[in-house]
XYZ file of C-alpha atoms in Angstrom:
345
model
C 28.522 0.854 35.114
C 26.485 3.644 34.604
C 26.892 7.123 33.134
C 25.410 10.117 34.304
C 22.563 11.680 32.367
C 22.323 14.986 30.840
C 20.214 17.511 32.714
C 19.804 21.566 32.642
C 22.033 23.226 34.493
C 19.978 26.366 35.144
C 20.051 28.822 37.742
C 16.706 28.698 39.971
C 15.068 30.740 42.072
C 13.143 29.215 45.454
C 10.016 29.259 43.665
C 11.280 27.931 40.020
C 12.639 25.281 42.242
C 9.310 23.873 43.374
C 7.698 24.375 40.162
C 10.235 21.659 39.174
C 9.402 19.739 41.821
C 5.965 20.000 41.525
C 6.080 18.699 37.555
C 8.327 16.263 38.572
C 6.111 14.060 41.376
C 2.989 14.565 39.570
C 4.891 12.723 36.394
C 6.409 10.030 38.342
C 2.533 9.570 39.036
C 0.835 10.460 36.198
C 3.212 8.602 32.785
C 0.836 10.394 29.945
C -0.944 13.191 31.180
C -3.100 15.263 28.427
C -4.399 19.655 28.849
C -6.651 19.138 31.559
C -3.899 17.558 33.641
C -1.145 20.148 33.190
C -4.067 22.944 33.939
C -6.406 21.486 36.247
C -3.299 19.402 38.688
C -0.248 21.560 38.268
C -2.127 25.323 36.918
C 0.688 25.307 34.422
C -1.599 27.029 31.704
C -0.838 30.594 33.527
C 3.540 29.733 33.394
C 4.399 33.232 31.500
C 1.473 34.919 32.335
C 1.995 37.585 35.017
C 0.898 37.360 38.131
C -1.900 40.473 37.769
C -3.285 38.284 35.797
C -3.365 34.898 37.667
C -0.271 33.599 36.011
C 2.838 32.686 37.911
C 4.866 35.421 35.726
C 7.597 33.135 34.602
C 10.078 33.491 31.226
C 12.459 31.318 29.212
C 14.012 29.442 32.324
C 10.590 29.045 33.782
C 8.738 27.325 30.200
C 12.547 25.487 30.204
C 12.224 24.141 33.489
C 8.509 22.615 32.882
C 9.820 21.310 29.139
C 12.557 19.003 30.298
C 10.004 17.526 32.456
C 7.133 17.319 30.093
C 9.603 15.618 27.169
C 9.734 12.494 28.387
C 6.289 12.289 28.907
C 5.097 13.345 25.019
C 3.311 16.071 26.700
C 4.410 19.107 25.691
C 4.255 20.361 22.655
C 0.643 22.040 22.540
C 1.549 23.656 26.538
C 5.055 25.153 24.620
C 2.617 26.799 22.249
C 0.142 27.693 24.608
C 3.016 29.345 27.001
C 5.110 30.602 24.481
C 1.839 32.843 23.391
C 0.333 34.535 26.053
C 4.351 34.951 26.647
C 4.651 37.056 23.834
C 0.804 38.483 24.073
C 1.790 39.742 28.006
C 4.915 42.207 26.278
C 2.908 43.028 24.148
C -0.109 44.213 25.999
C 0.201 43.626 29.276
C -3.148 43.878 30.699
C -5.470 42.451 27.474
C -8.306 41.290 28.709
C -7.636 37.660 27.099
C -4.943 36.798 29.942
C -7.222 35.574 32.596
C -9.057 33.065 31.257
C -5.861 31.650 29.993
C -3.946 31.798 32.533
C -6.370 30.115 34.478
C -6.579 27.589 30.769
C -10.365 27.712 30.257
C -9.459 29.456 27.089
C -6.203 27.982 25.471
C -4.449 29.552 22.759
C -1.620 28.420 20.228
C 1.424 30.857 18.640
C 1.462 30.809 14.720
C 4.902 31.688 14.068
C 8.136 29.974 11.569
C 9.685 28.665 14.656
C 5.978 26.524 15.427
C 4.677 26.249 11.719
C 5.873 24.264 8.477
C 4.230 27.726 6.189
C 3.073 30.499 7.440
C 0.088 32.439 5.758
C 0.443 35.881 4.052
C -0.446 38.939 6.294
C -1.055 42.093 4.338
C -1.782 45.743 5.665
C -4.663 46.684 7.852
C -3.990 43.212 9.455
C -5.847 41.100 6.012
C -4.594 37.582 6.842
C -4.989 34.857 3.950
C -3.209 31.235 3.381
C -2.564 28.282 5.218
C -0.758 27.602 8.325
C 0.960 23.971 7.941
C 1.454 22.153 11.154
C 0.384 24.197 14.243
C 1.437 22.887 17.224
C -1.557 23.512 19.309
C -3.374 24.886 16.751
C -5.940 21.667 17.034
C -8.013 22.438 20.039
C -7.056 26.588 20.190
C -9.624 28.755 21.275
C -7.125 32.120 19.905
C -4.275 32.099 17.619
C -1.718 34.713 18.155
C 0.561 35.045 15.069
C 3.988 36.943 14.911
C 5.169 37.719 11.263
C 7.884 39.951 10.052
C 5.107 42.563 9.172
C 2.640 42.790 12.489
C 1.345 40.318 15.252
C -2.163 39.628 15.964
C -4.157 38.504 18.101
C -7.885 36.952 16.650
C -10.422 33.867 17.444
C -10.916 30.739 16.087
C -13.832 31.068 14.231
C -14.952 28.629 11.533
C -15.819 31.078 9.181
C -12.251 33.063 9.468
C -10.435 29.945 9.817
C -10.782 26.351 8.870
C -8.814 23.943 11.107
C -7.599 20.151 9.148
C -6.004 18.090 12.552
C -3.089 16.040 12.083
C -1.924 12.756 13.880
C 2.216 13.542 13.419
C 3.814 9.893 13.807
C 4.982 11.032 17.021
C 1.258 10.635 18.717
C 1.307 14.812 18.962
C -1.586 15.983 17.165
C -1.220 20.181 14.220
C -3.182 21.648 12.566
C -3.432 22.515 9.577
C -5.233 26.367 9.112
C -6.472 28.049 6.359
C -6.916 32.082 7.257
C -8.900 34.427 5.750
C -9.134 37.178 7.782
C -9.888 40.710 6.443
C -8.483 44.602 7.445
C -10.399 44.668 11.807
C -10.914 41.139 11.743
C -8.040 40.301 14.117
C -6.510 42.602 16.998
C -3.195 43.433 15.902
C -1.209 44.537 18.783
C 2.227 45.227 16.851
C 3.457 46.133 13.425
C 6.101 47.432 11.477
C 9.725 46.988 13.321
C 8.292 45.659 16.414
C 6.415 43.298 14.970
C 9.758 41.676 13.421
C 12.002 42.426 16.697
C 8.829 40.562 19.159
C 8.687 37.609 15.848
C 12.107 36.769 16.013
C 12.051 36.746 19.816
C 9.332 35.209 20.165
C 10.434 32.421 17.320
C 13.641 31.828 20.051
C 11.644 31.574 22.395
C 9.767 27.837 21.113
C 12.994 26.760 19.891
C 15.030 27.400 23.303
C 11.590 25.435 24.961
C 12.311 22.803 22.139
C 15.602 22.167 23.292
C 14.405 21.636 26.874
C 11.923 19.297 26.143
C 14.877 17.881 23.515
C 17.748 17.393 26.306
C 14.923 15.442 28.409
C 14.043 12.750 25.884
C 17.448 12.468 25.510
C 18.236 12.161 28.883
C 15.234 9.042 29.296
C 16.943 7.498 26.381
C 20.479 7.100 27.593
C 18.994 6.508 31.062
C 17.183 3.408 28.936
C 19.782 2.136 27.471
C 22.148 2.703 30.301
C 19.528 0.209 32.201
C 20.290 -2.087 28.787
C 23.520 -1.977 28.743
C 23.554 -3.890 32.851
C 20.677 -6.226 32.094
C 21.096 -7.916 28.877
C 23.239 -10.959 28.503
C 25.099 -12.151 25.215
C 27.857 -14.271 24.594
C 27.471 -15.591 28.221
C 27.974 -12.248 29.494
C 26.660 -8.492 30.382
C 26.675 -6.574 26.945
C 27.898 -3.400 28.969
C 31.313 -5.236 28.873
C 31.830 -5.220 25.008
C 34.199 -1.815 24.522
C 31.988 -1.374 21.028
C 29.085 -0.705 22.815
C 30.583 1.178 26.140
C 32.018 3.463 22.812
C 28.975 3.856 21.317
C 26.868 5.213 25.165
C 30.274 7.611 25.891
C 29.519 9.198 22.529
C 26.410 9.433 23.422
C 27.041 11.095 26.717
C 29.855 13.223 25.407
C 26.899 14.699 22.549
C 23.781 15.124 25.127
C 26.701 17.049 27.069
C 27.283 19.509 24.416
C 23.765 19.734 23.372
C 22.495 20.383 27.547
C 25.719 23.397 27.143
C 24.783 24.856 24.580
C 20.551 24.948 25.379
C 21.504 26.347 29.202
C 23.363 29.141 27.897
C 20.923 29.523 24.574
C 17.988 29.747 27.564
C 19.973 31.897 29.717
C 20.442 34.080 25.874
C 16.954 34.118 25.578
C 15.961 34.971 28.989
C 18.380 37.806 29.627
C 17.442 39.269 25.700
C 21.526 39.679 25.542
C 22.996 40.914 22.784
C 24.227 37.317 21.668
C 20.577 35.270 21.802
C 20.766 34.891 17.995
C 23.795 33.284 17.267
C 23.640 31.277 20.956
C 19.847 29.964 19.934
C 20.983 28.696 16.222
C 24.349 27.044 17.576
C 22.177 25.477 19.907
C 19.834 24.114 17.309
C 22.837 22.218 14.753
C 24.384 21.071 18.683
C 20.691 19.094 19.735
C 20.145 17.952 16.384
C 23.264 16.132 15.913
C 23.004 14.605 19.666
C 19.057 13.613 18.967
C 20.031 11.852 16.121
C 23.476 10.533 17.491
C 21.946 9.609 20.996
C 18.411 8.227 18.849
C 20.433 6.302 17.152
C 22.591 4.636 19.477
C 19.323 3.541 21.895
C 17.853 1.917 19.017
C 21.116 -0.214 18.349
C 21.750 -1.118 21.785
C 18.490 -2.498 22.155
C 18.073 -4.212 19.364
C 15.438 -4.321 16.973
C 12.151 -3.888 19.434
C 13.982 -0.391 20.540
C 11.514 1.385 17.877
C 8.616 -1.084 18.680
C 5.623 0.457 20.894
C 6.491 -2.232 23.729
C 9.429 0.294 24.779
C 9.011 4.052 25.834
C 12.183 4.352 23.998
C 10.160 4.472 20.847
C 8.667 7.570 21.655
C 10.821 9.234 22.890
C 13.262 9.111 19.547
C 9.765 9.108 17.532
C 9.031 12.925 19.706
C 12.973 13.665 19.338
C 13.429 13.415 15.668
C 9.884 15.868 14.805
C 12.090 17.975 17.587
C 14.943 17.917 14.801
C 12.315 17.727 11.479
C 10.837 21.227 12.938
C 13.902 22.803 12.730
C 14.435 22.965 9.386
C 18.007 22.936 7.221
C 20.803 23.200 9.199
C 22.791 25.369 6.467
C 19.909 28.230 7.459
C 20.845 28.231 11.604
C 24.895 27.687 10.363
C 24.085 31.254 8.668
C 22.334 32.983 10.835
C 24.982 31.897 13.318
C 28.006 33.026 11.031
C 25.939 36.154 10.138
C 25.019 37.427 13.285
C 28.843 36.337 14.610
C 30.753 37.566 11.655
């Protein structure tokens, strides 16, 4: 007995299809690639950088395609932060001097926004920044940072005199950074302020979120595949456990949750890519559905595998931990429901 796995069904052009195929082929032989692997072997540093600066010129769909594949390899967190930051910088200043270096991966940039950090620093008039940005994805090895706040968007270097980095290894194995910031006015490159900055901050938050949902869908798909295989292999009471009705029902619940999460993730990706008026409502709806799917699929997969489902001997344990980290980064469920209700009313 087999179950179909959840997959992102997005309208892909020829180049996007080639991008997905190349990532799939590479990951088939490289189970846990690092940053240099993604940059040197696949050229992924420039996915969202304009072609004029040596990049791919991609958008939200391209990011989602890559994240869905990098998710099961546990290699997407830093790449998403870098790519979202380059995408924002290119959107505001298309000819910024930093873009060629970011496209080649010679320099790394991390995104600081409410979707990529647990706490935001305080941004004051003139570009003064003080306070702490906690658990910044990609912040541990970044050379540059793009901060998107409701009052300003600015680019600044990881100068030790102004940016104190404290590395944090998370329970899913990813490495984040707590940043203590003391930037004075003029020490950062302010690229947007006021209403423009607020709109850009909301937009890049949604880019980060749909990238994470694509990553989560990839993880969910892999957990279901592992559980389906195990159901057919494990014998108990003289027969395969796939014949047990309770486990068949659990597998069906997992598949249904995965299908709903994938469908809303696809809708959110398209809404962000096309910058549609329903973007906010669609992204918020996907937040709730994906978080539910992570719990249903992850807990079901662990139950099917028994106690060894959370051990390091199986990839399932790492996949579930990463999926839980993604769900935790969402913040309170009530906030997303309130956001959805506000814009959908």
